[in-house]
């Protein structure tokens, strides 16, 4: 098992992809947001030194057209627009913005989100009918439990249609009232057919979320920030975890958090390559698994 060294700079990404036999990347964890909301997110991360004790400079702080050009140049063949509400009534207008984004950006992935509120099942069903292929749920920002009973109708729709959901359930970079694997485990007990993509490999509860991936065939893990020098400062991969990633190779998916990352995009690919799990594992993570989840080429 050999692993091609990862790219040291963004400019080296095309040569790296060619070396491992890929024409591009499927990154499932990318944020495009309404501009006023994005500015608030960036302002939040600008205070990360106070909030988390770790500076978090935004590497790709550009306007939307520039960010789209950069994403394509980095090798993204499709571009998700993950959004997440933090209060009632917010998900519906975010879903409308996501639909409009998908209409005007040819290579966009039509995304949607949800919040525990009356009618959530109806607007999730409407988003799926309209073509949403990827949902985002952020338990930390939204401050709600994955197994909140209000969400049951929405989860039922998503399980029935096998629509993947990128779910931030781990307790990094700071724990929330509803973070951690327990609520997600209860959710899966009620809706075992869900296709959940656990963001950040579930950091720092890596092993507990890997347990859920082993127990439920629809559970995947996305690599966002995992193994980077930045994340290793507060949530390093634990002993024995590398072999679990190898065993779960068909359900590990590339994620990055672009554009809201404090290092060059290439560093995420470099961090994965230095796990030394082989080029075939890298091909599955960087392309095959994400393409399957998003049904690329299936339409």
C-alpha positions as a Markdown table, in Angstrom:
| # | Residue | x | y | z |
|---|---|---|---|---|
| 1 | Unk | 0.0 | 0.0 | 0.0 |
| 2 | Unk | 1.6 | 3.2 | -1.2 |
| 3 | Unk | 0.4 | 6.8 | -0.8 |
| 4 | Unk | 1.3 | 9.6 | -3.0 |
| 5 | Unk | 2.4 | 12.6 | -0.9 |
| 6 | Unk | -0.3 | 15.3 | -0.8 |
| 7 | Unk | 0.0 | 18.8 | -2.3 |
| 8 | Unk | 1.9 | 21.4 | -0.3 |
| 9 | Unk | 0.2 | 24.3 | -2.0 |
| 10 | Unk | -3.1 | 24.9 | -3.8 |
| 11 | Unk | -1.1 | 25.3 | -7.1 |
| 12 | Unk | 0.1 | 21.7 | -6.7 |
| 13 | Unk | -3.4 | 20.2 | -6.5 |
| 14 | Unk | -3.9 | 19.5 | -10.2 |
| 15 | Unk | -0.6 | 17.6 | -10.4 |
| 16 | Unk | -1.5 | 15.7 | -7.3 |
| 17 | Unk | -4.9 | 14.7 | -8.6 |
| 18 | Unk | -3.4 | 13.5 | -11.9 |
| 19 | Unk | -0.8 | 11.5 | -10.0 |
| 20 | Unk | -3.5 | 9.6 | -8.1 |
| 21 | Unk | -5.7 | 9.2 | -11.1 |
| 22 | Unk | -8.5 | 11.7 | -10.5 |
| 23 | Unk | -9.9 | 14.4 | -12.7 |
| 24 | Unk | -11.3 | 16.3 | -9.7 |
| 25 | Unk | -12.7 | 16.3 | -6.2 |
| 26 | Unk | -16.1 | 15.8 | -4.6 |
| 27 | Unk | -16.0 | 17.9 | -1.5 |
| 28 | Unk | -19.3 | 17.4 | 0.5 |
| 29 | Unk | -18.7 | 20.1 | 3.1 |
| 30 | Unk | -18.5 | 23.5 | 1.4 |
| 31 | Unk | -20.3 | 26.7 | 2.6 |
| 32 | Unk | -21.9 | 29.2 | 0.3 |
| 33 | Unk | -24.3 | 31.5 | 2.2 |
| 34 | Unk | -26.3 | 34.6 | 1.7 |
| 35 | Unk | -23.8 | 37.4 | 1.8 |
| 36 | Unk | -25.1 | 39.1 | 5.0 |
| 37 | Unk | -25.1 | 35.7 | 6.8 |
| 38 | Unk | -21.6 | 34.9 | 5.6 |
| 39 | Unk | -20.2 | 38.2 | 6.9 |
| 40 | Unk | -21.7 | 37.4 | 10.3 |
| 41 | Unk | -20.0 | 33.9 | 10.2 |
| 42 | Unk | -16.7 | 35.5 | 9.3 |
| 43 | Unk | -17.1 | 38.0 | 12.1 |
| 44 | Unk | -17.7 | 35.1 | 14.5 |
| 45 | Unk | -14.5 | 33.3 | 13.4 |
| 46 | Unk | -12.6 | 36.6 | 13.7 |
| 47 | Unk | -13.3 | 36.3 | 17.4 |
| 48 | Unk | -12.1 | 32.7 | 17.6 |
| 49 | Unk | -9.0 | 33.7 | 19.6 |
| 50 | Unk | -11.3 | 34.8 | 22.4 |
| 51 | Unk | -14.0 | 32.2 | 22.0 |
| 52 | Unk | -11.8 | 29.1 | 21.5 |
| 53 | Unk | -8.3 | 30.3 | 22.4 |
| 54 | Unk | -7.2 | 29.6 | 18.8 |
| 55 | Unk | -7.0 | 32.2 | 16.0 |
| 56 | Unk | -9.1 | 31.4 | 13.0 |
| 57 | Unk | -8.1 | 33.6 | 10.0 |
| 58 | Unk | -10.4 | 33.1 | 6.9 |
| 59 | Unk | -8.1 | 32.0 | 4.1 |
| 60 | Unk | -10.6 | 32.5 | 1.3 |
| 61 | Unk | -12.3 | 35.8 | 2.3 |
| 62 | Unk | -13.4 | 36.8 | -1.2 |
| 63 | Unk | -16.6 | 37.8 | -2.9 |
| 64 | Unk | -18.9 | 35.0 | -4.2 |
| 65 | Unk | -17.7 | 35.1 | -7.9 |
| 66 | Unk | -14.1 | 34.8 | -6.8 |
| 67 | Unk | -14.9 | 32.0 | -4.3 |
| 68 | Unk | -16.6 | 30.1 | -7.1 |
| 69 | Unk | -13.6 | 30.5 | -9.4 |
| 70 | Unk | -11.2 | 29.4 | -6.6 |
| 71 | Unk | -13.4 | 26.3 | -5.8 |
| 72 | Unk | -13.3 | 25.2 | -9.4 |
| 73 | Unk | -9.6 | 25.9 | -9.7 |
| 74 | Unk | -9.0 | 23.7 | -6.6 |
| 75 | Unk | -10.6 | 20.8 | -8.4 |
| 76 | Unk | -14.2 | 20.8 | -7.1 |
| 77 | Unk | -16.4 | 19.3 | -9.8 |
| 78 | Unk | -19.6 | 20.2 | -7.9 |
| 79 | Unk | -20.1 | 22.9 | -5.3 |
| 80 | Unk | -22.4 | 22.5 | -2.3 |
| 81 | Unk | -23.9 | 25.5 | -0.5 |
| 82 | Unk | -24.4 | 24.3 | 3.0 |
| 83 | Unk | -26.4 | 26.6 | 5.2 |
| 84 | Unk | -27.7 | 26.3 | 8.8 |
| 85 | Unk | -30.4 | 28.1 | 10.8 |
| 86 | Unk | -30.1 | 29.1 | 14.4 |
| 87 | Unk | -33.7 | 30.1 | 15.1 |
| 88 | Unk | -37.3 | 29.3 | 14.0 |
| 89 | Unk | -38.5 | 30.5 | 10.6 |
| 90 | Unk | -35.0 | 30.8 | 9.2 |
| 91 | Unk | -34.7 | 27.5 | 7.4 |
| 92 | Unk | -37.4 | 28.3 | 4.8 |
| 93 | Unk | -35.7 | 31.4 | 3.5 |
| 94 | Unk | -32.3 | 29.7 | 3.5 |
| 95 | Unk | -33.8 | 26.8 | 1.5 |
| 96 | Unk | -35.2 | 29.3 | -1.0 |
| 97 | Unk | -31.8 | 31.0 | -1.3 |
| 98 | Unk | -30.2 | 27.6 | -1.8 |
| 99 | Unk | -32.7 | 26.8 | -4.6 |
| 100 | Unk | -31.8 | 30.1 | -6.3 |
| 101 | Unk | -28.1 | 29.5 | -5.9 |
| 102 | Unk | -28.5 | 26.1 | -7.6 |
| 103 | Unk | -30.5 | 27.7 | -10.4 |
| 104 | Unk | -27.8 | 30.3 | -11.2 |
| 105 | Unk | -24.6 | 28.3 | -10.5 |
| 106 | Unk | -24.5 | 25.4 | -13.1 |
| 107 | Unk | -22.2 | 23.2 | -11.0 |
| 108 | Unk | -23.9 | 23.8 | -7.7 |
| 109 | Unk | -25.3 | 21.1 | -5.5 |
| 110 | Unk | -28.9 | 22.0 | -4.6 |
| 111 | Unk | -28.8 | 22.0 | -0.8 |
| 112 | Unk | -31.3 | 22.6 | 2.0 |
| 113 | Unk | -31.5 | 22.7 | 5.8 |
| 114 | Unk | -34.0 | 22.3 | 8.7 |
| 115 | Unk | -34.9 | 23.4 | 12.2 |
| 116 | Unk | -37.1 | 21.8 | 14.9 |
| 117 | Unk | -40.4 | 23.8 | 14.3 |
| 118 | Unk | -43.9 | 23.2 | 13.2 |
| 119 | Unk | -44.1 | 22.4 | 9.5 |
| 120 | Unk | -40.5 | 21.2 | 9.2 |
| 121 | Unk | -41.7 | 18.0 | 7.6 |
| 122 | Unk | -43.6 | 19.9 | 5.0 |
| 123 | Unk | -40.8 | 22.2 | 3.9 |
| 124 | Unk | -38.2 | 19.4 | 3.9 |
| 125 | Unk | -40.5 | 17.4 | 1.7 |
| 126 | Unk | -40.9 | 20.5 | -0.6 |
| 127 | Unk | -37.2 | 21.0 | -0.8 |
| 128 | Unk | -36.6 | 17.3 | -1.7 |
| 129 | Unk | -39.4 | 17.5 | -4.4 |
| 130 | Unk | -37.7 | 20.7 | -5.7 |
| 131 | Unk | -34.4 | 18.7 | -6.2 |
| 132 | Unk | -32.4 | 19.2 | -3.0 |
| 133 | Unk | -29.7 | 16.5 | -2.9 |
| 134 | Unk | -27.8 | 17.4 | 0.3 |
| 135 | Unk | -28.9 | 18.8 | 3.7 |
| 136 | Unk | -27.0 | 20.4 | 6.4 |
| 137 | Unk | -27.8 | 20.2 | 10.1 |
| 138 | Unk | -25.7 | 22.0 | 12.8 |
| 139 | Unk | -26.6 | 20.9 | 16.3 |
| 140 | Unk | -24.1 | 23.2 | 17.9 |
| 141 | Unk | -25.1 | 26.4 | 16.1 |
| 142 | Unk | -28.8 | 25.6 | 16.1 |
| 143 | Unk | -28.8 | 24.5 | 19.8 |
| 144 | Unk | -31.2 | 21.6 | 19.3 |
| 145 | Unk | -31.1 | 17.9 | 19.7 |
| 146 | Unk | -30.8 | 15.5 | 16.8 |
| 147 | Unk | -33.7 | 13.4 | 18.3 |
| 148 | Unk | -36.0 | 16.4 | 18.9 |
| 149 | Unk | -39.5 | 15.0 | 18.3 |
| 150 | Unk | -40.4 | 18.0 | 16.2 |
| 151 | Unk | -37.9 | 16.7 | 13.6 |
| 152 | Unk | -39.3 | 13.2 | 13.2 |
| 153 | Unk | -41.5 | 14.1 | 10.1 |
| 154 | Unk | -38.4 | 15.6 | 8.4 |
| 155 | Unk | -36.1 | 12.7 | 9.3 |
| 156 | Unk | -38.7 | 10.3 | 7.9 |
| 157 | Unk | -38.8 | 12.1 | 4.6 |
| 158 | Unk | -35.0 | 12.2 | 4.3 |
| 159 | Unk | -34.7 | 8.5 | 5.3 |
| 160 | Unk | -37.3 | 7.5 | 2.7 |
| 161 | Unk | -35.6 | 9.4 | -0.1 |
| 162 | Unk | -32.1 | 8.5 | 1.0 |
| 163 | Unk | -31.0 | 12.2 | 0.9 |
| 164 | Unk | -27.6 | 12.6 | 2.6 |
| 165 | Unk | -27.4 | 15.0 | 5.6 |
| 166 | Unk | -24.1 | 16.6 | 6.7 |
| 167 | Unk | -24.6 | 16.7 | 10.4 |
| 168 | Unk | -22.3 | 18.6 | 12.8 |
| 169 | Unk | -22.8 | 16.6 | 16.0 |
| 170 | Unk | -19.4 | 16.5 | 17.5 |
| 171 | Unk | -18.3 | 18.7 | 20.4 |
| 172 | Unk | -15.5 | 20.6 | 18.6 |
| 173 | Unk | -14.4 | 23.3 | 18.6 |
| 174 | Unk | -16.5 | 23.8 | 21.8 |
| 175 | Unk | -19.2 | 21.5 | 23.3 |
| 176 | Unk | -22.8 | 22.5 | 23.1 |
| 177 | Unk | -25.9 | 21.4 | 25.0 |
| 178 | Unk | -26.8 | 18.9 | 22.3 |
| 179 | Unk | -23.5 | 17.8 | 20.8 |
| 180 | Unk | -22.0 | 14.4 | 21.2 |
| 181 | Unk | -23.0 | 11.0 | 19.9 |
| 182 | Unk | -25.8 | 10.1 | 22.3 |
| 183 | Unk | -28.6 | 12.1 | 20.7 |
| 184 | Unk | -27.4 | 11.0 | 17.2 |
| 185 | Unk | -27.5 | 7.4 | 18.3 |
| 186 | Unk | -31.1 | 7.8 | 19.6 |
| 187 | Unk | -32.0 | 9.4 | 16.3 |
| 188 | Unk | -30.6 | 6.5 | 14.3 |
| 189 | Unk | -32.4 | 4.1 | 16.6 |
| 190 | Unk | -35.7 | 5.8 | 15.4 |
| 191 | Unk | -34.7 | 6.3 | 11.8 |
| 192 | Unk | -32.0 | 3.7 | 11.0 |
| 193 | Unk | -32.4 | 4.3 | 7.2 |
| 194 | Unk | -31.0 | 7.8 | 7.4 |
| 195 | Unk | -27.9 | 8.7 | 5.4 |
| 196 | Unk | -26.0 | 10.9 | 7.8 |
| 197 | Unk | -22.5 | 12.3 | 7.0 |
| 198 | Unk | -20.9 | 13.1 | 10.3 |
| 199 | Unk | -19.0 | 16.3 | 9.9 |
| 200 | Unk | -15.4 | 16.6 | 11.0 |
| 201 | Unk | -15.3 | 12.8 | 11.6 |
| 202 | Unk | -17.3 | 13.7 | 14.8 |
| 203 | Unk | -14.3 | 15.4 | 16.4 |
| 204 | Unk | -13.4 | 15.1 | 19.2 |
| 205 | Unk | -15.7 | 12.0 | 19.8 |
| 206 | Unk | -14.0 | 10.2 | 16.9 |
| 207 | Unk | -14.4 | 6.7 | 18.1 |
| 208 | Unk | -18.0 | 7.0 | 19.3 |
| 209 | Unk | -19.1 | 8.3 | 15.9 |
| 210 | Unk | -17.1 | 5.6 | 14.1 |
| 211 | Unk | -19.1 | 3.1 | 16.3 |
| 212 | Unk | -22.3 | 4.5 | 14.8 |
| 213 | Unk | -20.8 | 4.2 | 11.3 |
| 214 | Unk | -20.0 | 0.6 | 12.0 |
| 215 | Unk | -23.5 | -0.1 | 13.3 |
| 216 | Unk | -25.6 | 1.8 | 10.7 |
| 217 | Unk | -24.8 | 1.4 | 7.0 |
| 218 | Unk | -26.1 | 4.8 | 6.1 |
| 219 | Unk | -23.7 | 6.6 | 8.4 |
| 220 | Unk | -20.7 | 8.2 | 6.7 |
| 221 | Unk | -17.8 | 10.4 | 8.1 |
| 222 | Unk | -16.6 | 13.6 | 6.5 |
| 223 | Unk | -12.9 | 14.6 | 6.8 |
| 224 | Unk | -13.4 | 18.3 | 7.5 |
| 225 | Unk | -10.3 | 19.7 | 9.3 |
| 226 | Unk | -9.4 | 16.2 | 10.5 |
| 227 | Unk | -5.7 | 15.5 | 10.7 |
| 228 | Unk | -4.7 | 19.1 | 9.9 |
| 229 | Unk | -2.1 | 20.9 | 11.9 |
| 230 | Unk | -4.8 | 23.3 | 13.0 |
| 231 | Unk | -7.2 | 20.6 | 14.4 |
| 232 | Unk | -4.4 | 18.6 | 15.9 |
| 233 | Unk | -3.8 | 21.4 | 18.4 |
| 234 | Unk | -7.2 | 20.8 | 20.0 |
| 235 | Unk | -8.6 | 17.5 | 18.6 |
| 236 | Unk | -5.9 | 15.1 | 17.4 |
| 237 | Unk | -6.9 | 11.8 | 15.9 |
| 238 | Unk | -6.8 | 9.2 | 18.7 |
| 239 | Unk | -4.8 | 6.0 | 19.0 |
| 240 | Unk | -6.2 | 3.2 | 16.8 |
| 241 | Unk | -8.3 | 5.5 | 14.7 |
| 242 | Unk | -6.3 | 5.4 | 11.5 |
| 243 | Unk | -7.1 | 1.7 | 11.2 |
| 244 | Unk | -10.8 | 2.4 | 11.7 |
| 245 | Unk | -10.7 | 4.9 | 8.8 |
| 246 | Unk | -9.1 | 2.3 | 6.6 |
| 247 | Unk | -11.8 | -0.3 | 7.5 |
| 248 | Unk | -14.5 | 2.3 | 6.9 |
| 249 | Unk | -13.0 | 3.5 | 3.6 |
| 250 | Unk | -16.2 | 3.2 | 1.6 |
| 251 | Unk | -17.9 | 5.6 | 4.0 |
| 252 | Unk | -15.3 | 8.3 | 4.5 |
| 253 | Unk | -16.0 | 11.4 | 2.4 |
| 254 | Unk | -13.9 | 14.5 | 1.6 |
| 255 | Unk | -15.0 | 17.6 | 3.5 |
| 256 | Unk | -13.1 | 20.9 | 3.9 |
| 257 | Unk | -15.3 | 23.8 | 5.3 |
| 258 | Unk | -14.2 | 25.9 | 2.3 |
| 259 | Unk | -14.0 | 28.9 | 2.4 |
| 260 | Unk | -14.0 | 29.2 | 6.2 |
| 261 | Unk | -10.7 | 27.6 | 6.8 |
| 262 | Unk | -7.6 | 29.0 | 8.5 |
| 263 | Unk | -5.1 | 27.3 | 6.1 |
| 264 | Unk | -4.8 | 26.6 | 2.4 |
| 265 | Unk | -7.2 | 24.0 | 1.0 |
| 266 | Unk | -4.3 | 21.9 | -0.1 |
| 267 | Unk | -3.4 | 21.2 | 3.5 |
| 268 | Unk | -6.6 | 19.2 | 4.0 |
| 269 | Unk | -5.5 | 16.9 | 1.1 |
| 270 | Unk | -2.0 | 16.8 | 2.5 |
| 271 | Unk | -3.3 | 15.8 | 6.0 |
| 272 | Unk | -5.3 | 12.9 | 4.6 |
| 273 | Unk | -2.4 | 11.7 | 2.4 |
| 274 | Unk | 0.0 | 11.7 | 5.4 |
| 275 | Unk | -2.3 | 9.2 | 7.1 |
| 276 | Unk | -0.7 | 6.8 | 4.6 |
| 277 | Unk | -3.8 | 4.7 | 3.9 |
| 278 | Unk | -3.0 | 4.2 | 0.3 |
| 279 | Unk | -3.9 | 5.9 | -3.0 |
| 280 | Unk | -7.0 | 3.7 | -3.5 |
| 281 | Unk | -8.3 | 4.9 | -0.1 |
| 282 | Unk | -7.6 | 8.4 | -1.2 |
| 283 | Unk | -9.5 | 8.0 | -4.5 |
| 284 | Unk | -12.5 | 6.7 | -2.6 |
| 285 | Unk | -12.4 | 9.5 | -0.1 |
| 286 | Unk | -11.7 | 12.3 | -2.6 |
| 287 | Unk | -14.1 | 11.2 | -5.3 |
| 288 | Unk | -15.9 | 7.8 | -5.3 |
| 289 | Unk | -17.8 | 8.0 | -2.0 |
| 290 | Unk | -19.0 | 11.6 | -2.4 |
| 291 | Unk | -20.0 | 11.0 | -6.0 |
| 292 | Unk | -22.1 | 8.0 | -4.9 |
| 293 | Unk | -23.8 | 10.0 | -2.1 |
| 294 | Unk | -24.6 | 12.9 | -4.5 |
| 295 | Unk | -25.6 | 10.5 | -7.3 |
| 296 | Unk | -23.3 | 12.2 | -9.8 |
| 297 | Unk | -24.0 | 10.8 | -13.2 |
| 298 | Unk | -27.1 | 9.0 | -12.0 |
| 299 | Unk | -29.6 | 11.4 | -13.6 |
